[in-house]
Tab-separated table of C-alpha atoms in Angstrom:
chain	number	residue	atom	x	y	z
N	1	MET	CA	131.126	146.839	60.593
N	2	PRO	CA	133.550	149.765	60.131
N	3	HIS	CA	135.794	150.659	63.038
N	4	PHE	CA	135.042	153.972	64.719
N	5	SER	CA	137.606	155.520	67.020
N	6	GLY	CA	137.643	158.518	69.266
N	7	ALA	CA	135.775	159.522	72.389
N	8	SER	CA	132.007	159.411	72.452
N	9	ARG	CA	129.312	160.535	74.847
N	10	THR	CA	127.825	157.774	76.971
N	11	GLU	CA	124.514	157.408	78.706
N	12	ASP	CA	123.448	155.617	81.857
N	13	THR	CA	121.777	152.363	80.839
N	14	LYS	CA	119.768	151.485	83.928
N	15	GLY	CA	116.663	151.601	81.782
N	16	PHE	CA	118.103	148.837	79.609
N	17	GLY	CA	118.599	146.173	82.209
N	18	GLY	CA	121.093	147.888	84.485
N	19	GLU	CA	123.893	145.384	83.799
N	20	VAL	CA	125.960	147.378	81.313
N	21	SER	CA	127.153	150.458	83.177
N	22	SER	CA	127.386	152.789	80.199
N	23	MET	CA	127.302	152.788	76.414
N	24	ARG	CA	127.350	155.186	73.517
N	25	SER	CA	124.237	157.283	73.041
N	26	GLU	CA	123.801	155.761	69.601
N	27	MET	CA	123.671	152.285	71.149
N	28	VAL	CA	120.990	153.433	73.609
N	29	PHE	CA	118.924	154.538	70.620
N	30	LEU	CA	119.668	151.309	68.747
N	31	LEU	CA	118.565	149.171	71.697
N	32	HIS	CA	115.285	151.042	71.805
N	33	CYS	CA	114.807	150.364	68.096
N	34	ALA	CA	115.493	146.659	68.667
N	35	PHE	CA	112.912	146.313	71.432
N	36	PRO	CA	110.791	149.465	71.927
N	37	ARG	CA	109.339	150.069	75.356
N	38	HIS	CA	106.823	152.863	75.201
N	39	GLY	CA	105.792	155.315	77.866
N	40	ALA	CA	106.634	158.923	78.661
N	41	ALA	CA	109.723	158.129	80.768
N	42	LYS	CA	111.198	155.734	78.229
N	43	THR	CA	110.524	158.037	75.285
N	44	ALA	CA	112.150	160.937	77.154
N	45	GLU	CA	115.190	158.779	77.942
N	46	VAL	CA	115.668	157.867	74.292
N	47	ARG	CA	115.071	161.442	73.117
N	48	ASP	CA	117.704	162.688	75.556
N	49	ALA	CA	120.204	160.340	73.943
N	50	ILE	CA	119.853	162.244	70.640
N	51	GLY	CA	122.078	165.215	71.452
N	52	ALA	CA	124.063	167.659	69.381
N	53	ASP	CA	127.021	165.274	69.170
N	54	PHE	CA	124.902	162.278	68.142
N	55	ASP	CA	126.854	160.388	65.466
N	56	TRP	CA	124.314	159.433	62.797
N	57	GLU	CA	126.935	157.764	60.596
N	58	PHE	CA	127.928	155.523	63.483
N	59	LEU	CA	124.261	154.726	64.114
N	60	LEU	CA	123.665	153.676	60.511
N	61	ALA	CA	126.824	151.555	60.424
N	62	SER	CA	125.875	149.923	63.737
N	63	ALA	CA	122.298	149.322	62.570
N	64	SER	CA	123.607	147.594	59.450
N	65	HIS	CA	125.999	145.449	61.462
N	66	HIS	CA	123.372	144.438	64.027
N	67	GLY	CA	120.649	143.707	61.444
N	68	LEU	CA	118.468	146.547	62.736
N	69	MET	CA	118.301	148.905	59.771
N	70	PRO	CA	114.544	148.302	59.217
N	71	HIS	CA	113.859	149.060	62.889
N	72	VAL	CA	115.926	152.258	62.812
N	73	TRP	CA	114.028	153.325	59.690
N	74	GLU	CA	110.682	152.673	61.383
N	75	ALA	CA	111.683	154.486	64.595
N	76	CYS	CA	113.186	157.525	62.863
N	77	VAL	CA	110.219	157.989	60.537
N	78	ASN	CA	107.384	157.271	62.963
N	79	ARG	CA	108.616	158.256	66.439
N	80	PHE	CA	111.650	160.536	66.269
N	81	HIS	CA	111.305	162.255	62.885
N	82	ASP	CA	111.480	165.709	64.499
N	83	GLN	CA	115.006	164.990	65.813
N	84	VAL	CA	116.431	163.193	62.781
N	85	PRO	CA	118.213	165.176	60.026
N	86	ALA	CA	116.355	165.209	56.717
N	87	GLU	CA	119.257	163.623	54.827
N	88	ILE	CA	119.312	160.699	57.279
N	89	ILE	CA	115.577	160.179	56.817
N	90	GLU	CA	116.070	160.193	53.048
N	91	ARG	CA	118.868	157.618	53.229
N	92	LEU	CA	116.857	155.406	55.548
N	93	GLN	CA	113.893	155.606	53.182
N	94	ARG	CA	116.007	154.430	50.245
N	95	ILE	CA	117.607	151.596	52.207
N	96	GLY	CA	114.336	150.574	53.852
N	97	ILE	CA	112.271	150.506	50.674
N	98	ALA	CA	114.947	148.474	48.852
N	99	GLY	CA	115.065	145.999	51.734
N	100	SER	CA	111.279	145.760	51.879
N	101	VAL	CA	111.019	144.982	48.157
N	102	ARG	CA	113.784	142.392	48.484
N	103	ASN	CA	112.123	140.637	51.431
N	104	HIS	CA	108.795	140.475	49.599
N	105	LEU	CA	110.457	139.005	46.509
N	106	TRP	CA	112.224	136.406	48.623
N	107	ALA	CA	108.935	135.619	50.377
N	108	GLY	CA	107.484	134.840	46.941
N	109	GLU	CA	110.390	132.507	46.253
N	110	LEU	CA	109.764	130.797	49.602
N	111	PHE	CA	106.112	130.223	48.688
N	112	HIS	CA	107.241	128.677	45.394
N	113	LEU	CA	109.711	126.397	47.185
N	114	LEU	CA	107.190	125.246	49.804
N	115	HIS	CA	104.564	124.584	47.113
N	116	THR	CA	107.085	122.512	45.129
N	117	PHE	CA	107.969	120.459	48.196
N	118	GLU	CA	104.309	119.965	49.108
N	119	ALA	CA	103.467	118.757	45.596
N	120	ALA	CA	106.270	116.205	45.871
N	121	GLY	CA	105.082	115.000	49.280
N	122	ILE	CA	108.034	116.513	51.174
N	123	GLY	CA	107.308	118.202	54.485
N	124	ALA	CA	109.191	121.496	54.922
N	125	VAL	CA	109.245	124.082	57.707
N	126	PRO	CA	110.670	127.580	57.126
N	127	PHE	CA	113.027	128.793	59.836
N	128	LYS	CA	113.934	132.474	60.280
N	129	GLY	CA	113.630	134.528	57.088
N	130	PRO	CA	110.423	136.417	56.222
N	131	VAL	CA	108.257	133.993	58.222
N	132	LEU	CA	110.085	134.782	61.479
N	133	ALA	CA	110.028	138.488	60.599
N	134	GLU	CA	106.241	138.592	60.313
N	135	TYR	CA	105.716	136.235	63.260
N	136	LEU	CA	107.835	138.244	65.707
N	137	TYR	CA	107.776	141.774	64.278
N	138	GLY	CA	104.454	141.941	62.450
N	139	GLU	CA	105.846	142.643	58.958
N	140	PRO	CA	108.097	140.562	56.668
N	141	TRP	CA	110.300	143.602	55.966
N	142	LEU	CA	111.096	144.300	59.637
N	143	ARG	CA	113.916	141.760	59.779
N	144	GLU	CA	116.829	141.632	57.368
N	145	ILE	CA	117.298	138.262	55.674
N	146	SER	CA	120.300	136.867	53.839
N	147	ASP	CA	118.912	133.441	52.943
N	148	LEU	CA	115.852	131.217	53.122
N	149	ASP	CA	116.244	128.508	55.761
N	150	VAL	CA	114.065	125.430	55.333
N	151	ILE	CA	114.023	122.302	57.515
N	152	VAL	CA	113.171	118.879	56.062
N	153	ARG	CA	113.313	115.350	57.441
N	154	ARG	CA	116.637	113.590	57.010
N	155	LYS	CA	115.073	110.883	54.818
N	156	ASP	CA	113.728	113.551	52.450
N	157	VAL	CA	117.059	115.329	51.872
N	158	PRO	CA	118.023	113.566	48.593
N	159	ALA	CA	114.621	114.274	47.027
N	160	ALA	CA	114.702	117.883	48.309
N	161	VAL	CA	118.164	118.411	46.803
N	162	ASP	CA	116.915	117.196	43.409
N	163	LEU	CA	113.876	119.494	43.533
N	164	ILE	CA	115.959	122.522	44.491
N	165	ALA	CA	118.281	121.812	41.565
N	166	GLN	CA	115.273	121.642	39.224
N	167	LEU	CA	114.263	125.128	40.395
N	168	GLY	CA	117.545	126.559	39.100
N	169	TYR	CA	119.691	126.427	42.228
N	170	VAL	CA	123.236	125.092	42.476
N	171	SER	CA	124.933	123.787	45.598
N	172	LEU	CA	127.708	125.877	47.130
N	173	VAL	CA	129.499	122.612	47.943
N	174	GLU	CA	130.793	120.582	45.004
N	175	LEU	CA	129.097	117.325	45.864
N	176	PRO	CA	128.765	114.450	43.346
N	177	LYS	CA	125.570	112.480	43.835
N	178	PRO	CA	127.272	109.312	45.204
N	179	GLN	CA	128.774	111.416	47.994
N	180	LEU	CA	125.452	112.877	49.153
N	181	PRO	CA	124.520	110.029	51.588
N	182	PRO	CA	127.763	110.272	53.626
N	183	TYR	CA	127.490	114.064	53.539
N	184	ILE	CA	124.005	113.854	55.045
N	185	GLU	CA	125.372	111.644	57.827
N	186	THR	CA	128.194	114.035	58.751
N	187	HIS	CA	126.514	117.408	58.195
N	188	THR	CA	123.283	119.190	59.079
N	189	ALA	CA	122.774	121.650	56.201
N	190	LEU	CA	123.508	122.324	52.559
N	191	ALA	CA	123.480	125.771	50.924
N	192	PHE	CA	122.250	126.615	47.417
N	193	VAL	CA	122.223	129.806	45.363
N	194	HIS	CA	119.984	130.554	42.373
N	195	THR	CA	121.840	130.810	39.074
N	196	GLY	CA	119.748	133.760	37.898
N	197	SER	CA	119.385	135.754	41.117
N	198	SER	CA	120.950	136.317	44.521
N	199	VAL	CA	118.435	134.144	46.364
N	200	ARG	CA	120.134	131.627	48.640
N	201	ILE	CA	118.513	128.584	50.240
N	202	ASP	CA	119.911	126.786	53.276
N	203	LEU	CA	118.421	123.295	53.432
N	204	HIS	CA	118.557	121.945	57.005
N	205	TRP	CA	118.010	118.480	58.419
N	206	GLY	CA	119.600	119.561	61.707
N	207	LEU	CA	120.367	122.839	63.511
N	208	SER	CA	123.302	121.955	65.748
N	209	TRP	CA	126.972	121.368	65.092
N	210	ARG	CA	127.372	118.276	62.986
N	211	VAL	CA	129.292	116.578	65.808
N	212	GLN	CA	126.326	117.142	68.150
N	213	PRO	CA	123.109	116.341	66.260
N	214	THR	CA	121.226	115.583	69.484
N	215	LEU	CA	121.272	119.220	70.644
N	216	PHE	CA	118.120	119.852	68.630
N	217	ASP	CA	116.008	116.943	67.384
N	218	THR	CA	114.552	118.138	64.092
N	219	GLU	CA	112.725	114.824	63.700
N	220	ALA	CA	110.583	115.664	66.755
N	221	ILE	CA	109.260	119.042	65.611
N	222	TRP	CA	106.754	117.690	63.103
N	223	ASP	CA	104.175	116.558	65.664
N	224	ARG	CA	104.216	120.006	67.316
N	225	LEU	CA	103.945	122.220	64.241
N	226	GLN	CA	101.648	125.231	64.234
N	227	THR	CA	100.243	127.291	61.380
N	228	VAL	CA	101.502	130.855	60.981
N	229	THR	CA	100.906	133.398	58.247
N	230	LEU	CA	103.159	135.105	55.740
N	231	LEU	CA	101.633	137.901	53.673
N	232	GLY	CA	98.183	136.552	54.556
N	233	ARG	CA	98.927	132.972	53.490
N	234	PRO	CA	99.246	130.029	55.912
N	235	VAL	CA	102.629	128.350	56.258
N	236	PRO	CA	103.914	125.751	58.751
N	237	GLY	CA	105.982	126.951	61.679
N	238	MET	CA	107.635	125.541	64.774
N	239	CYS	CA	105.727	125.741	68.043
N	240	PRO	CA	106.934	128.528	70.402
N	241	GLU	CA	108.898	126.139	72.638
N	242	ASP	CA	110.761	124.535	69.733
N	243	LEU	CA	111.371	127.932	68.170
N	244	MET	CA	112.797	129.339	71.414
N	245	ILE	CA	115.336	126.528	71.739
N	246	ALA	CA	116.150	126.650	68.009
N	247	LEU	CA	116.812	130.404	68.117
N	248	CYS	CA	118.995	130.217	71.236
N	249	LEU	CA	120.975	127.325	69.743
N	250	HIS	CA	121.409	129.031	66.373
N	251	HIS	CA	122.377	132.400	67.880
N	252	SER	CA	124.776	130.731	70.336
N	253	LYS	CA	126.545	129.152	67.356
N	254	ASP	CA	126.941	132.699	66.004
N	255	MET	CA	128.164	133.898	69.441
N	256	TRP	CA	125.276	136.394	69.846
N	257	LYS	CA	127.203	138.859	67.709
N	258	ARG	CA	124.208	140.959	66.601
N	259	LEU	CA	121.473	142.725	68.560
N	260	ILE	CA	118.760	141.343	66.278
N	261	MET	CA	119.492	137.931	67.818
N	262	VAL	CA	118.728	139.191	71.315
N	263	SER	CA	115.663	140.986	69.987
N	264	ASP	CA	114.384	137.725	68.449
N	265	VAL	CA	114.428	135.971	71.828
N	266	ALA	CA	112.939	138.978	73.641
N	267	ARG	CA	110.095	139.279	71.127
N	268	LEU	CA	109.295	135.574	71.291
N	269	ALA	CA	109.313	135.578	75.109
N	270	ALA	CA	107.050	138.646	75.186
N	271	LEU	CA	104.712	137.146	72.589
N	272	HIS	CA	104.320	133.837	74.455
N	273	GLN	CA	104.314	134.606	78.158
N	274	ASP	CA	102.323	131.413	78.730
N	275	ILE	CA	105.298	129.173	77.919
N	276	GLU	CA	105.865	126.569	80.635
N	277	TRP	CA	109.381	127.718	81.400
N	278	PRO	CA	110.345	125.054	83.991
N	279	SER	CA	109.351	122.308	81.558
N	280	LEU	CA	111.180	123.955	78.677
N	281	LEU	CA	114.336	124.460	80.750
N	282	SER	CA	114.276	120.822	81.848
N	283	ARG	CA	113.883	119.709	78.238
N	284	ALA	CA	116.796	121.911	77.192
N	285	ASP	CA	118.944	120.541	80.019
N	286	HIS	CA	118.209	116.996	78.897
N	287	ALA	CA	119.267	117.798	75.314
N	288	GLY	CA	122.334	119.771	76.400
N	289	THR	CA	121.117	123.221	75.302
N	290	GLY	CA	120.240	124.531	78.772
N	291	ILE	CA	123.148	126.974	78.942
N	292	MET	CA	122.338	128.344	75.482
N	293	LEU	CA	118.671	128.820	76.378
N	294	ARG	CA	119.531	130.563	79.635
N	295	MET	CA	122.013	132.810	77.843
N	296	GLY	CA	119.345	133.932	75.387
N	297	LEU	CA	116.835	134.618	78.139
N	298	LEU	CA	119.342	136.517	80.286
N	299	LEU	CA	120.452	138.668	77.359
N	300	ALA	CA	116.801	139.439	76.609
N	301	LEU	CA	116.211	140.280	80.287
N	302	ASP	CA	119.229	142.537	80.676
N	303	MET	CA	119.291	144.273	77.289
N	304	CYS	CA	115.621	144.379	76.320
N	305	GLY	CA	113.969	144.414	79.743
N	306	ILE	CA	111.489	141.574	79.227
N	307	GLU	CA	109.706	140.504	82.387
N	308	PRO	CA	109.293	136.722	82.612
N	309	PRO	CA	108.127	135.045	85.829
N	310	ALA	CA	110.358	135.629	88.855
N	311	ALA	CA	111.017	131.901	89.215
N	312	LEU	CA	112.538	131.872	85.744
N	313	GLN	CA	114.864	134.762	86.585
N	314	ASP	CA	116.066	132.979	89.720
N	315	ARG	CA	116.682	129.764	87.847
N	316	THR	CA	118.433	131.271	84.846
N	317	ARG	CA	120.726	133.436	86.940
N	318	ASN	CA	122.259	130.475	88.774
N	319	GLY	CA	125.730	129.566	87.595
N	320	PRO	CA	128.859	131.717	87.240
N	321	ARG	CA	129.618	130.206	83.830
N	322	ILE	CA	126.352	131.501	82.371
N	323	THR	CA	126.804	134.907	84.003
N	324	GLY	CA	130.304	135.220	82.553
N	325	LEU	CA	129.136	134.240	79.065
N	326	VAL	CA	126.293	136.755	79.211
N	327	GLU	CA	128.585	139.573	80.318
N	328	GLU	CA	131.053	138.721	77.559
N	329	ALA	CA	128.279	138.765	74.952
N	330	LYS	CA	126.938	142.099	76.196
N	331	ARG	CA	130.364	143.713	76.032
N	332	ARG	CA	130.758	142.642	72.421
N	333	LEU	CA	127.289	143.851	71.525
N	334	VAL	CA	127.611	147.390	72.883
N	335	GLN	CA	131.240	148.149	72.026
N	336	ALA	CA	132.162	150.020	68.867
N	337	GLY	CA	134.146	148.584	66.003
N	338	ASP	CA	135.003	145.061	64.914
N	339	ILE	CA	134.896	143.160	68.195
N	340	TYR	CA	135.370	139.576	67.097
N	341	PRO	CA	137.254	136.914	69.061
N	342	ASN	CA	140.089	134.969	67.510
N	343	THR	CA	139.830	131.289	66.664
N	344	TRP	CA	141.008	129.941	69.986
N	345	ASP	CA	138.794	132.311	71.971
N	346	SER	CA	135.912	131.004	69.865
N	347	VAL	CA	136.815	127.433	70.757
N	348	ILE	CA	136.794	128.261	74.467
N	349	TYR	CA	133.486	130.098	74.097
N	350	PHE	CA	131.807	127.162	72.357
N	351	LEU	CA	133.083	124.753	74.999
N	352	LYS	CA	131.594	126.912	77.746
N	353	THR	CA	128.182	126.940	76.059
N	354	MET	CA	128.085	123.137	75.969
N	355	GLN	CA	126.342	121.602	78.927
N	356	LYS	CA	127.409	117.964	78.637
N	357	ARG	CA	130.968	116.693	78.880
N	358	SER	CA	130.317	114.260	76.039
N	359	HIS	CA	129.474	117.194	73.772
N	360	GLN	CA	132.597	119.040	74.879
N	361	ALA	CA	134.759	115.995	74.131
N	362	LEU	CA	133.263	115.618	70.653
N	363	PHE	CA	133.801	119.295	69.930
N	364	VAL	CA	137.451	119.154	71.028
N	365	LEU	CA	137.931	116.207	68.676
N	366	HIS	CA	136.282	118.199	65.907
N	367	VAL	CA	138.562	121.201	66.486
N	368	LEU	CA	141.702	119.075	66.506
N	369	ALA	CA	140.592	117.375	63.312
N	370	HIS	CA	139.738	120.690	61.638
N	371	PRO	CA	142.384	123.306	62.550
N	372	GLY	CA	141.057	126.832	62.360
N	373	LEU	CA	137.468	125.709	62.963
N	374	GLU	CA	137.103	125.319	59.209
N	375	ASP	CA	134.835	122.496	58.152
N	376	ARG	CA	137.346	120.733	55.921
N	377	VAL	CA	135.533	117.450	55.517
N	378	ALA	CA	137.155	114.739	53.442
N	379	MET	CA	134.493	112.803	51.587
N	380	PRO	CA	134.921	109.053	51.013
N	381	PRO	CA	135.187	107.734	47.455
N	382	ALA	CA	131.961	106.672	45.785
N	383	GLY	CA	130.583	103.553	47.408
N	384	LEU	CA	133.125	103.540	50.264
N	385	ARG	CA	131.567	104.343	53.645
N	386	SER	CA	133.536	102.049	55.911
N	387	ILE	CA	134.572	102.482	59.524
N	388	LEU	CA	138.165	102.062	58.380
N	389	PHE	CA	137.962	105.127	56.148
N	390	ARG	CA	136.522	107.246	58.960
N	391	ALA	CA	139.169	106.039	61.418
N	392	LEU	CA	141.979	106.836	58.993
N	393	ARG	CA	140.474	110.243	58.269
N	394	VAL	CA	140.279	111.118	61.956
N	395	CYS	CA	143.866	109.958	62.546
N	396	ARG	CA	145.194	112.049	59.662
N	397	LEU	CA	143.334	115.153	60.729
N	398	LEU	CA	144.208	114.670	64.402
N	399	LYS	CA	147.861	114.607	63.412
N	400	ALA	CA	147.411	117.850	61.466
N	401	GLY	CA	145.567	119.488	64.369
N	402	LEU	CA	148.183	118.433	66.959
N	403	THR	CA	150.940	119.720	64.684
N	404	VAL	CA	149.272	123.132	64.522
N	405	LEU	CA	148.812	123.148	68.312
N	406	CYS	CA	152.469	122.225	68.980
N	407	ARG	CA	153.709	124.912	66.612
N	408	ARG	CA	151.508	127.478	68.357
N	409	LEU	CA	152.805	126.466	71.803
N	410	LEU	CA	156.425	126.522	70.630
N	411	GLY	CA	155.924	129.913	69.031
N	412	GLU	CA	154.484	131.356	72.259
N	413	ARG	CA	157.447	130.008	74.282
N	414	ARG	CA	159.941	131.599	71.931
N	415	ARG	CA	158.286	134.962	72.453
């Protein structure tokens, strides 16, 4: 997202949760696009935000950054066309139509992939992408997609990799076939890109950090699957409870850096108000994703104004750690420019989102073994998968990580 400097007009945001004291007028409009709340008072509030000094270029750049360009297009054309400059409408039309065509083409590729898996006897569940767009927003073009995420059982990964290769995709990780089994044990996903197009597939057999596979049990989702539709055709989908935890976990890994992530949780909560929240929260606590789930719900409450049961609000608002994480996420979301934390701030953030000390300890080990949070994974030679190799690998990488840490501490002292 480009950096924008200079003073800007701000609006009171009590209508958007009341937690963020003020924000740019363009962000008020963008929040309304993310999660529209209709009614005369709300419409008037959003219309008032579009003043003479409204920065349309900033709005478009922010919409692109936050994954909300389709929603801005829909709002400007259908609800606020009388206040939007003609050239902005024209640009939004071009961008929106191109995105719509792209999403429909990728939906066709997803159908082809699911049909191929089904014919081979491999169960596959699409996650995010055009399926989530239609499920939450009503149309497959109303959510920008950058890849097709598909979940398979761990035992089916080798066969799924072969089938994807037969469809013309190549792995983004150079991975000889003998090294695939140890890779499956130490990772949770593998990315592919089509050799003749820009379509990318992320094959998942887990959704959490590879050092914490228990955060989300992908093996347990199959008995709770539901049928959803994509372009009028039935496809498998996660049940609302599984999807809620999966979204909060996935978006927490990405540090809630885009408004579309908050909108996803708000839309799902509004769509399924019959979710047994106490049971779901207890299940998340048991798995270690309780903080992540509460963060998603609080962000949806404060920024999108969803109204879950009062008991849920009381329960999710307990805990200063969660409150601090939510406030930090909201500040990043509404501020202008490139607001991204550095590596060490990211480490601290991830540690705070982890509920169990065992998970925190594993993550610290992972960071020390992989300086810079980069997933530099040394693969064992073909046929060698011994405990000795793994122990030596950890020792070598721990030494490298401690060296980096000592140099950093020495450098700070010298300053």
